[in-house]
Amino acid sequence: MSESPARVAVVTGAARGIGAATAVRLAADGFAVAVLDLDEASTAGTVQAIEAAGGRALAVGADVGDAGQVQAAVDRVAAELGPPVVLVNNAGVTRDNLLFKMTDADWDLVMTVHLRGSFLMTRACQKHMVDAGWGRIVNLSSTSALGNRGQANYATAKAGLQGFTKTLAIELGRFGVTANAIAPGFIQTEMTKATAERIGRNWEEYVAERAAAIPVARAGVPEDIAHTVSFFVSEGAGFVSGQVVYVAGGPRT
Ligand code: NAP
């Protein structure tokens, strides 16, 4: 008897950080994973980690904000791995500044990557989910959606993703597709390292200070988020849709 092929997941921004940990986790859960990032070569480490553990991965280079690149990437995933029925919209950037110093370009880039990127990726993948009568969409929001000094652009995009998620849940539910959002708090990645650097803080001191304000008394790691993605994507989570889970070691830190 031949084994049925693995279901296919796409994780954006999966070269490093939360996306890389999520790609590795979904592969361990049995998915064939398209490891998508801006530069295909940058995904090599994630792809190797998946393959070394016996999983199946495909390196894909695409800018999620570019409609042509997104469609080409999703078409390639469908042709080479199979129809994508899981999508994790994780690719992200920050361009932090106080409102009066924020440039048009800072605003536009953050909206393009988080909002337009998630829209384009989801629109391209949903067809495969609807055809399969099964799908899982997970969007990366943030505790910044509740408001965060210096992040008018990012907080707006992350709040927008919550509305996007709830609308997807309403439109796609009848096709067996769920959509949920994860709002991480402070997670140790290159993104938060860059923030520490920008404000002139020593990384270890910065992590310790942030951890001290978190109810569970530690900073988050990418695997904390990957674990929650794994839950939303699981078969048993089919009645959970349109939800936002704050994964922050407390309500909002
Ligand atoms: P990260 O380490 O900076 O990784 C983000 C990845 O996204 C990078 O590999 C980046 O590629 C890629 N990317 C950026 N723009 C892209 C585009 N247009 N198309 C495709 N890929 C693109 O970030 P992270 O900390 O793991 O964060 C992952 C997600 O979680 C983001 O959505 C972030 O906003 C969210 N989040 C993070 C935290 C946290 O504390 N770390 C908290 C809340 C929410 P390049 O390196 O080439 O730019």
Tab-separated table of N, CA, C and O in Angstrom, residues 44-154:
chain	number	residue	atom	x	y	z
A	44	ALA	N	18.568	28.210	3.144
A	44	ALA	CA	19.308	26.934	3.126
A	44	ALA	C	19.399	26.294	4.512
A	44	ALA	O	19.240	25.076	4.649
A	45	GLY	N	19.644	27.090	5.539
A	45	GLY	CA	19.799	26.542	6.895
A	45	GLY	C	18.521	25.858	7.366
A	45	GLY	O	18.560	24.761	7.938
A	46	THR	N	17.384	26.494	7.107
A	46	THR	CA	16.094	25.918	7.519
A	46	THR	C	15.817	24.635	6.731
A	46	THR	O	15.395	23.618	7.303
A	47	VAL	N	16.063	24.694	5.432
A	47	VAL	CA	15.826	23.513	4.580
A	47	VAL	C	16.701	22.349	5.051
A	47	VAL	O	16.227	21.213	5.193
A	48	GLN	N	17.965	22.642	5.335
A	48	GLN	CA	18.876	21.577	5.787
A	48	GLN	C	18.415	20.984	7.121
A	48	GLN	O	18.475	19.773	7.321
A	49	ALA	N	17.971	21.846	8.026
A	49	ALA	CA	17.512	21.351	9.337
A	49	ALA	C	16.327	20.402	9.163
A	49	ALA	O	16.244	19.355	9.820
A	50	ILE	N	15.422	20.744	8.256
A	50	ILE	CA	14.243	19.894	8.015
A	50	ILE	C	14.676	18.567	7.394
A	50	ILE	O	14.246	17.489	7.831
A	51	GLU	N	15.561	18.662	6.399
A	51	GLU	CA	15.977	17.431	5.703
A	51	GLU	C	16.804	16.533	6.618
A	51	GLU	O	16.664	15.306	6.585
A	52	ALA	N	17.626	17.148	7.458
A	52	ALA	CA	18.461	16.354	8.376
A	52	ALA	C	17.592	15.562	9.356
A	52	ALA	O	17.974	14.489	9.824
A	53	ALA	N	16.409	16.098	9.652
A	53	ALA	CA	15.498	15.406	10.573
A	53	ALA	C	14.574	14.444	9.826
A	53	ALA	O	13.626	13.908	10.411
A	54	GLY	N	14.811	14.282	8.504
A	54	GLY	CA	14.024	13.317	7.733
A	54	GLY	C	12.789	13.906	7.083
A	54	GLY	O	11.954	13.170	6.542
A	55	GLY	N	12.657	15.237	7.095
A	55	GLY	CA	11.478	15.878	6.513
A	55	GLY	C	11.711	16.303	5.072
A	55	GLY	O	12.798	16.125	4.509
A	56	ARG	N	10.659	16.893	4.476
A	56	ARG	CA	10.736	17.342	3.089
A	56	ARG	C	10.543	18.850	3.046
A	56	ARG	O	9.589	19.376	3.648
A	57	ALA	N	11.442	19.553	2.337
A	57	ALA	CA	11.370	21.016	2.280
A	57	ALA	C	11.730	21.506	0.893
A	57	ALA	O	12.477	20.853	0.160
A	58	LEU	N	11.193	22.666	0.549
A	58	LEU	CA	11.508	23.315	-0.722
A	58	LEU	C	11.890	24.764	-0.434
A	58	LEU	O	11.123	25.481	0.231
A	59	ALA	N	13.044	25.191	-0.935
A	59	ALA	CA	13.480	26.581	-0.771
A	59	ALA	C	12.805	27.439	-1.831
A	59	ALA	O	12.860	27.113	-3.015
A	60	VAL	N	12.180	28.527	-1.392
A	60	VAL	CA	11.487	29.404	-2.337
A	60	VAL	C	11.857	30.854	-2.043
A	60	VAL	O	11.734	31.310	-0.901
A	61	GLY	N	12.283	31.574	-3.067
A	61	GLY	CA	12.600	32.997	-2.916
A	61	GLY	C	11.461	33.830	-3.471
A	61	GLY	O	11.064	33.629	-4.620
A	62	ALA	N	10.923	34.740	-2.675
A	62	ALA	CA	9.868	35.645	-3.169
A	62	ALA	C	9.695	36.795	-2.196
A	62	ALA	O	9.850	36.628	-0.987
A	63	ASP	N	9.341	37.953	-2.759
A	63	ASP	CA	8.939	39.099	-1.941
A	63	ASP	C	7.428	39.004	-1.777
A	63	ASP	O	6.685	39.099	-2.770
A	64	VAL	N	6.957	38.835	-0.542
A	64	VAL	CA	5.512	38.630	-0.340
A	64	VAL	C	4.685	39.853	-0.737
A	64	VAL	O	3.484	39.742	-0.941
A	65	GLY	N	5.329	41.000	-0.873
A	65	GLY	CA	4.604	42.215	-1.265
A	65	GLY	C	4.428	42.365	-2.771
A	65	GLY	O	3.792	43.309	-3.227
A	66	ASP	N	4.992	41.445	-3.536
A	66	ASP	CA	4.979	41.537	-5.001
A	66	ASP	C	4.026	40.471	-5.564
A	66	ASP	O	4.297	39.271	-5.446
A	67	ALA	N	2.936	40.930	-6.175
A	67	ALA	CA	1.886	39.996	-6.615
A	67	ALA	C	2.415	38.949	-7.596
A	67	ALA	O	2.070	37.769	-7.497
A	68	GLY	N	3.235	39.374	-8.541
A	68	GLY	CA	3.765	38.436	-9.538
A	68	GLY	C	4.648	37.383	-8.906
A	68	GLY	O	4.545	36.181	-9.207
A	69	GLN	N	5.522	37.817	-7.993
A	69	GLN	CA	6.417	36.866	-7.322
A	69	GLN	C	5.634	35.895	-6.437
A	69	GLN	O	5.964	34.722	-6.335
A	70	VAL	N	4.595	36.406	-5.794
A	70	VAL	CA	3.785	35.541	-4.918
A	70	VAL	C	3.089	34.461	-5.740
A	70	VAL	O	3.122	33.274	-5.397
A	71	GLN	N	2.453	34.866	-6.847
A	71	GLN	CA	1.740	33.870	-7.655
A	71	GLN	C	2.717	32.835	-8.210
A	71	GLN	O	2.438	31.625	-8.176
A	72	ALA	N	3.878	33.303	-8.672
A	72	ALA	CA	4.879	32.364	-9.217
A	72	ALA	C	5.358	31.407	-8.134
A	72	ALA	O	5.540	30.202	-8.375
A	73	ALA	N	5.550	31.926	-6.917
A	73	ALA	CA	6.031	31.087	-5.815
A	73	ALA	C	4.996	30.023	-5.442
A	73	ALA	O	5.329	28.845	-5.269
A	74	VAL	N	3.733	30.439	-5.345
A	74	VAL	CA	2.683	29.482	-4.959
A	74	VAL	C	2.480	28.447	-6.071
A	74	VAL	O	2.310	27.251	-5.798
A	75	ASP	N	2.553	28.878	-7.323
A	75	ASP	CA	2.442	27.929	-8.446
A	75	ASP	C	3.580	26.909	-8.384
A	75	ASP	O	3.376	25.715	-8.616
A	76	ARG	N	4.779	27.400	-8.032
A	76	ARG	CA	5.926	26.494	-7.975
A	76	ARG	C	5.776	25.490	-6.826
A	76	ARG	O	6.072	24.304	-6.979
A	77	VAL	N	5.296	25.963	-5.696
A	77	VAL	CA	5.073	25.065	-4.553
A	77	VAL	C	4.069	23.977	-4.947
A	77	VAL	O	4.280	22.785	-4.709
A	78	ALA	N	2.973	24.403	-5.591
A	78	ALA	CA	1.932	23.439	-5.985
A	78	ALA	C	2.501	22.401	-6.949
A	78	ALA	O	2.197	21.211	-6.841
A	79	ALA	N	3.352	22.859	-7.873
A	79	ALA	CA	3.902	21.943	-8.875
A	79	ALA	C	4.958	21.013	-8.275
A	79	ALA	O	5.018	19.833	-8.599
A	80	GLU	N	5.800	21.538	-7.374
A	80	GLU	CA	6.948	20.750	-6.903
A	80	GLU	C	6.697	19.992	-5.607
A	80	GLU	O	7.295	18.943	-5.374
A	81	LEU	N	5.844	20.542	-4.737
A	81	LEU	CA	5.581	19.848	-3.456
A	81	LEU	C	4.161	19.288	-3.407
A	81	LEU	O	3.915	18.251	-2.807
A	82	GLY	N	3.238	20.032	-4.028
A	82	GLY	CA	1.812	19.682	-3.964
A	82	GLY	C	1.024	20.915	-3.553
A	82	GLY	O	1.608	21.940	-3.171
A	83	PRO	N	-0.301	20.856	-3.642
A	83	PRO	CA	-1.112	22.039	-3.331
A	83	PRO	C	-0.970	22.480	-1.882
A	83	PRO	O	-1.168	21.667	-0.970
A	84	PRO	N	-0.612	23.752	-1.647
A	84	PRO	CA	-0.449	24.224	-0.263
A	84	PRO	C	-1.792	24.369	0.441
A	84	PRO	O	-2.657	25.102	-0.031
A	85	VAL	N	-1.951	23.667	1.557
A	85	VAL	CA	-3.205	23.743	2.319
A	85	VAL	C	-2.994	24.356	3.705
A	85	VAL	O	-3.945	24.529	4.459
A	86	VAL	N	-1.727	24.671	4.017
A	86	VAL	CA	-1.419	25.392	5.255
A	86	VAL	C	-0.580	26.601	4.870
A	86	VAL	O	0.368	26.471	4.094
A	87	LEU	N	-0.948	27.762	5.389
A	87	LEU	CA	-0.172	28.979	5.128
A	87	LEU	C	0.087	29.694	6.440
A	87	LEU	O	-0.857	29.978	7.188
A	88	VAL	N	1.350	29.981	6.703
A	88	VAL	CA	1.711	30.779	7.876
A	88	VAL	C	2.289	32.098	7.365
A	88	VAL	O	3.385	32.132	6.786
A	89	ASN	N	1.527	33.175	7.535
A	89	ASN	CA	1.977	34.505	7.112
A	89	ASN	C	2.828	35.099	8.225
A	89	ASN	O	2.309	35.722	9.164
A	90	ASN	N	4.131	34.880	8.105
A	90	ASN	CA	5.070	35.246	9.167
A	90	ASN	C	6.056	36.335	8.753
A	90	ASN	O	6.612	37.017	9.615
A	91	ALA	N	6.307	36.513	7.450
A	91	ALA	CA	7.327	37.481	6.993
A	91	ALA	C	7.035	38.842	7.608
A	91	ALA	O	5.880	39.277	7.662
A	92	GLY	N	8.074	39.499	8.096
A	92	GLY	CA	7.833	40.791	8.723
A	92	GLY	C	9.063	41.669	8.768
A	92	GLY	O	10.198	41.183	8.671
A	93	VAL	N	8.812	42.955	8.892
A	93	VAL	CA	9.884	43.943	9.053
A	93	VAL	C	9.421	44.987	10.069
A	93	VAL	O	8.222	45.166	10.273
A	94	THR	N	10.371	45.660	10.684
A	94	THR	CA	10.031	46.833	11.496
A	94	THR	C	10.761	48.047	10.921
A	94	THR	O	11.877	47.916	10.382
A	95	ARG	N	10.139	49.186	11.000
A	95	ARG	CA	10.763	50.471	10.674
A	95	ARG	C	10.273	51.440	11.750
A	95	ARG	O	9.462	52.310	11.506
A	96	ASP	N	10.775	51.237	12.988
A	96	ASP	CA	10.264	51.971	14.140
A	96	ASP	C	10.729	53.430	14.152
A	96	ASP	O	11.887	53.719	13.835
A	97	ASN	N	9.850	54.290	14.545
A	97	ASN	CA	10.188	55.691	14.802
A	97	ASN	C	8.987	56.376	15.426
A	97	ASN	O	7.847	55.953	15.201
A	98	LEU	N	9.243	57.420	16.194
A	98	LEU	CA	8.117	58.197	16.699
A	98	LEU	C	7.384	58.810	15.506
A	98	LEU	O	7.995	59.099	14.468
A	99	LEU	N	6.094	58.997	15.674
A	99	LEU	CA	5.241	59.429	14.563
A	99	LEU	C	5.809	60.634	13.813
A	99	LEU	O	5.844	60.658	12.584
A	100	PHE	N	6.285	61.631	14.560
A	100	PHE	CA	6.708	62.867	13.881
A	100	PHE	C	7.980	62.671	13.054
A	100	PHE	O	8.297	63.485	12.196
A	101	LYS	N	8.676	61.556	13.302
A	101	LYS	CA	9.892	61.282	12.514
A	101	LYS	C	9.683	60.158	11.495
A	101	LYS	O	10.591	59.834	10.738
A	102	MET	N	8.509	59.536	11.504
A	102	MET	CA	8.275	58.385	10.622
A	102	MET	C	8.118	58.851	9.175
A	102	MET	O	7.323	59.754	8.894
A	103	THR	N	8.866	58.238	8.280
A	103	THR	CA	8.789	58.646	6.874
A	103	THR	C	7.682	57.892	6.139
A	103	THR	O	7.215	56.853	6.607
A	104	ASP	N	7.314	58.411	4.981
A	104	ASP	CA	6.321	57.723	4.134
A	104	ASP	C	6.830	56.323	3.813
A	104	ASP	O	6.062	55.353	3.805
A	105	ALA	N	8.116	56.215	3.543
A	105	ALA	CA	8.687	54.914	3.163
A	105	ALA	C	8.620	53.925	4.321
A	105	ALA	O	8.353	52.731	4.117
A	106	ASP	N	8.844	54.407	5.558
A	106	ASP	CA	8.744	53.539	6.745
A	106	ASP	C	7.322	52.982	6.873
A	106	ASP	O	7.110	51.820	7.222
A	107	TRP	N	6.359	53.864	6.659
A	107	TRP	CA	4.945	53.445	6.744
A	107	TRP	C	4.619	52.434	5.643
A	107	TRP	O	4.091	51.353	5.905
A	108	ASP	N	4.980	52.797	4.413
A	108	ASP	CA	4.581	51.977	3.259
A	108	ASP	C	5.216	50.584	3.294
A	108	ASP	O	4.556	49.599	2.984
A	109	LEU	N	6.483	50.502	3.671
A	109	LEU	CA	7.138	49.186	3.658
A	109	LEU	C	6.484	48.237	4.661
A	109	LEU	O	6.216	47.067	4.359
A	110	VAL	N	6.198	48.758	5.850
A	110	VAL	CA	5.601	47.904	6.894
A	110	VAL	C	4.198	47.442	6.467
A	110	VAL	O	3.840	46.271	6.638
A	111	MET	N	3.430	48.344	5.866
A	111	MET	CA	2.096	47.942	5.365
A	111	MET	C	2.231	46.922	4.238
A	111	MET	O	1.463	45.963	4.152
A	112	THR	N	3.198	47.146	3.371
A	112	THR	CA	3.355	46.258	2.212
A	112	THR	C	3.709	44.842	2.644
A	112	THR	O	3.105	43.873	2.195
A	113	VAL	N	4.680	44.712	3.534
A	113	VAL	CA	5.132	43.355	3.896
A	113	VAL	C	4.055	42.646	4.716
A	113	VAL	O	3.666	41.513	4.402
A	114	HIS	N	3.543	43.297	5.754
A	114	HIS	CA	2.614	42.600	6.657
A	114	HIS	C	1.207	42.464	6.055
A	114	HIS	O	0.648	41.366	6.048
A	115	LEU	N	0.646	43.556	5.579
A	115	LEU	CA	-0.756	43.517	5.145
A	115	LEU	C	-0.898	43.059	3.698
A	115	LEU	O	-1.586	42.080	3.410
A	116	ARG	N	-0.251	43.775	2.784
A	116	ARG	CA	-0.340	43.364	1.374
A	116	ARG	C	0.248	41.964	1.194
A	116	ARG	O	-0.296	41.131	0.478
A	117	GLY	N	1.359	41.689	1.887
A	117	GLY	CA	2.002	40.375	1.776
A	117	GLY	C	1.076	39.256	2.234
A	117	GLY	O	0.930	38.236	1.556
A	118	SER	N	0.435	39.437	3.372
A	118	SER	CA	-0.471	38.397	3.882
A	118	SER	C	-1.685	38.246	2.960
A	118	SER	O	-2.151	37.141	2.703
A	119	PHE	N	-2.183	39.379	2.459
A	119	PHE	CA	-3.314	39.342	1.511
A	119	PHE	C	-2.932	38.571	0.245
A	119	PHE	O	-3.638	37.647	-0.179
A	120	LEU	N	-1.801	38.926	-0.354
A	120	LEU	CA	-1.411	38.281	-1.620
A	120	LEU	C	-1.153	36.786	-1.426
A	120	LEU	O	-1.601	35.959	-2.231
A	121	MET	N	-0.459	36.436	-0.359
A	121	MET	CA	-0.152	35.017	-0.116
A	121	MET	C	-1.439	34.227	0.128
A	121	MET	O	-1.602	33.116	-0.370
A	122	THR	N	-2.340	34.812	0.906
A	122	THR	CA	-3.574	34.100	1.253
A	122	THR	C	-4.461	33.947	0.025
A	122	THR	O	-5.041	32.877	-0.213
A	123	ARG	N	-4.552	35.014	-0.769
A	123	ARG	CA	-5.384	34.928	-1.980
A	123	ARG	C	-4.860	33.847	-2.925
A	123	ARG	O	-5.631	33.103	-3.522
A	124	ALA	N	-3.538	33.752	-3.018
A	124	ALA	CA	-2.961	32.753	-3.928
A	124	ALA	C	-3.125	31.337	-3.390
A	124	ALA	O	-3.304	30.398	-4.163
A	125	CYS	N	-3.062	31.154	-2.082
A	125	CYS	CA	-3.124	29.792	-1.499
A	125	CYS	C	-4.540	29.295	-1.272
A	125	CYS	O	-4.777	28.085	-1.255
A	126	GLN	N	-5.504	30.222	-1.055
A	126	GLN	CA	-6.837	29.760	-0.645
A	126	GLN	C	-7.489	28.863	-1.693
A	126	GLN	O	-8.250	27.956	-1.356
A	127	LYS	N	-7.176	29.094	-2.955
A	127	LYS	CA	-7.758	28.271	-4.023
A	127	LYS	C	-7.443	26.795	-3.777
A	127	LYS	O	-8.316	25.933	-3.909
A	128	HIS	N	-6.196	26.531	-3.393
A	128	HIS	CA	-5.787	25.141	-3.158
A	128	HIS	C	-6.497	24.566	-1.937
A	128	HIS	O	-6.839	23.384	-1.909
A	129	MET	N	-6.699	25.407	-0.922
A	129	MET	CA	-7.391	24.943	0.290
A	129	MET	C	-8.862	24.653	-0.022
A	129	MET	O	-9.406	23.626	0.404
A	130	VAL	N	-9.492	25.554	-0.762
A	130	VAL	CA	-10.908	25.372	-1.116
A	130	VAL	C	-11.061	24.113	-1.972
A	130	VAL	O	-11.958	23.297	-1.744
A	131	ASP	N	-10.162	23.933	-2.939
A	131	ASP	CA	-10.212	22.721	-3.783
A	131	ASP	C	-10.085	21.455	-2.937
A	131	ASP	O	-10.731	20.451	-3.205
A	132	ALA	N	-9.225	21.529	-1.900
A	132	ALA	CA	-8.991	20.354	-1.043
A	132	ALA	C	-10.096	20.170	-0.001
A	132	ALA	O	-10.199	19.120	0.623
A	133	GLY	N	-10.889	21.224	0.208
A	133	GLY	CA	-11.922	21.168	1.251
A	133	GLY	C	-11.332	21.136	2.641
A	133	GLY	O	-11.970	20.731	3.616
A	134	TRP	N	-10.092	21.625	2.767
A	134	TRP	CA	-9.389	21.630	4.063
A	134	TRP	C	-8.261	22.656	3.994
A	134	TRP	O	-7.527	22.717	2.996
A	135	GLY	N	-8.111	23.434	5.018
A	135	GLY	CA	-6.989	24.369	5.033
A	135	GLY	C	-6.808	25.013	6.394
A	135	GLY	O	-7.712	24.982	7.252
A	136	ARG	N	-5.621	25.553	6.596
A	136	ARG	CA	-5.290	26.226	7.848
A	136	ARG	C	-4.452	27.465	7.516
A	136	ARG	O	-3.408	27.351	6.862
A	137	ILE	N	-4.917	28.618	7.998
A	137	ILE	CA	-4.168	29.864	7.797
A	137	ILE	C	-3.816	30.414	9.177
A	137	ILE	O	-4.694	30.493	10.062
A	138	VAL	N	-2.561	30.755	9.379
A	138	VAL	CA	-2.135	31.355	10.651
A	138	VAL	C	-1.385	32.645	10.328
A	138	VAL	O	-0.419	32.636	9.548
A	139	ASN	N	-1.856	33.750	10.880
A	139	ASN	CA	-1.224	35.047	10.652
A	139	ASN	C	-0.484	35.496	11.905
A	139	ASN	O	-0.995	35.346	13.014
A	140	LEU	N	0.689	36.086	11.701
A	140	LEU	CA	1.468	36.585	12.837
A	140	LEU	C	1.100	38.035	13.124
A	140	LEU	O	1.458	38.940	12.358
A	141	SER	N	0.364	38.225	14.221
A	141	SER	CA	0.080	39.565	14.718
A	141	SER	C	1.166	39.894	15.740
A	141	SER	O	2.301	39.423	15.629
A	142	SER	N	0.842	40.669	16.772
A	142	SER	CA	1.829	41.049	17.784
A	142	SER	C	1.111	41.717	18.945
A	142	SER	O	0.027	42.302	18.751
A	143	THR	N	1.708	41.673	20.121
A	143	THR	CA	1.159	42.461	21.230
A	143	THR	C	1.197	43.953	20.884
A	143	THR	O	0.464	44.749	21.471
A	144	SER	N	2.027	44.334	19.904
A	144	SER	CA	2.068	45.737	19.477
A	144	SER	C	0.739	46.196	18.895
A	144	SER	O	0.490	47.403	18.798
A	145	ALA	N	-0.122	45.246	18.501
A	145	ALA	CA	-1.448	45.609	17.977
A	145	ALA	C	-2.240	46.393	19.015
A	145	ALA	O	-3.166	47.129	18.668
A	146	LEU	N	-1.880	46.238	20.288
A	146	LEU	CA	-2.579	46.947	21.367
A	146	LEU	C	-2.043	48.377	21.524
A	146	LEU	O	-2.518	49.127	22.374
A	147	GLY	N	-1.046	48.728	20.705
A	147	GLY	CA	-0.422	50.047	20.782
A	147	GLY	C	0.977	49.934	21.336
A	147	GLY	O	1.198	49.235	22.338
A	148	ASN	N	1.939	50.566	20.669
A	148	ASN	CA	3.321	50.537	21.162
A	148	ASN	C	4.069	51.763	20.675
A	148	ASN	O	4.092	52.040	19.465
A	149	ARG	N	4.631	52.466	21.611
A	149	ARG	CA	5.376	53.694	21.304
A	149	ARG	C	6.452	53.430	20.245
A	149	ARG	O	7.214	52.463	20.343
A	150	GLY	N	6.503	54.277	19.241
A	150	GLY	CA	7.522	54.144	18.193
A	150	GLY	C	7.138	53.175	17.091
A	150	GLY	O	7.928	52.924	16.178
A	151	GLN	N	5.909	52.625	17.177
A	151	GLN	CA	5.522	51.610	16.187
A	151	GLN	C	4.146	51.905	15.576
A	151	GLN	O	3.335	50.996	15.414
A	152	ALA	N	3.878	53.165	15.233
A	152	ALA	CA	2.563	53.495	14.652
A	152	ALA	C	2.304	52.642	13.408
A	152	ALA	O	1.179	52.153	13.204
A	153	ASN	N	3.328	52.439	12.597
A	153	ASN	CA	3.156	51.647	11.370
A	153	ASN	C	2.948	50.161	11.704
A	153	ASN	O	1.980	49.524	11.280
A	154	TYR	N	3.822	49.609	12.499
A	154	TYR	CA	3.793	48.173	12.831
A	154	TYR	C	2.539	47.816	13.635
A	154	TYR	O	1.879	46.809	13.367
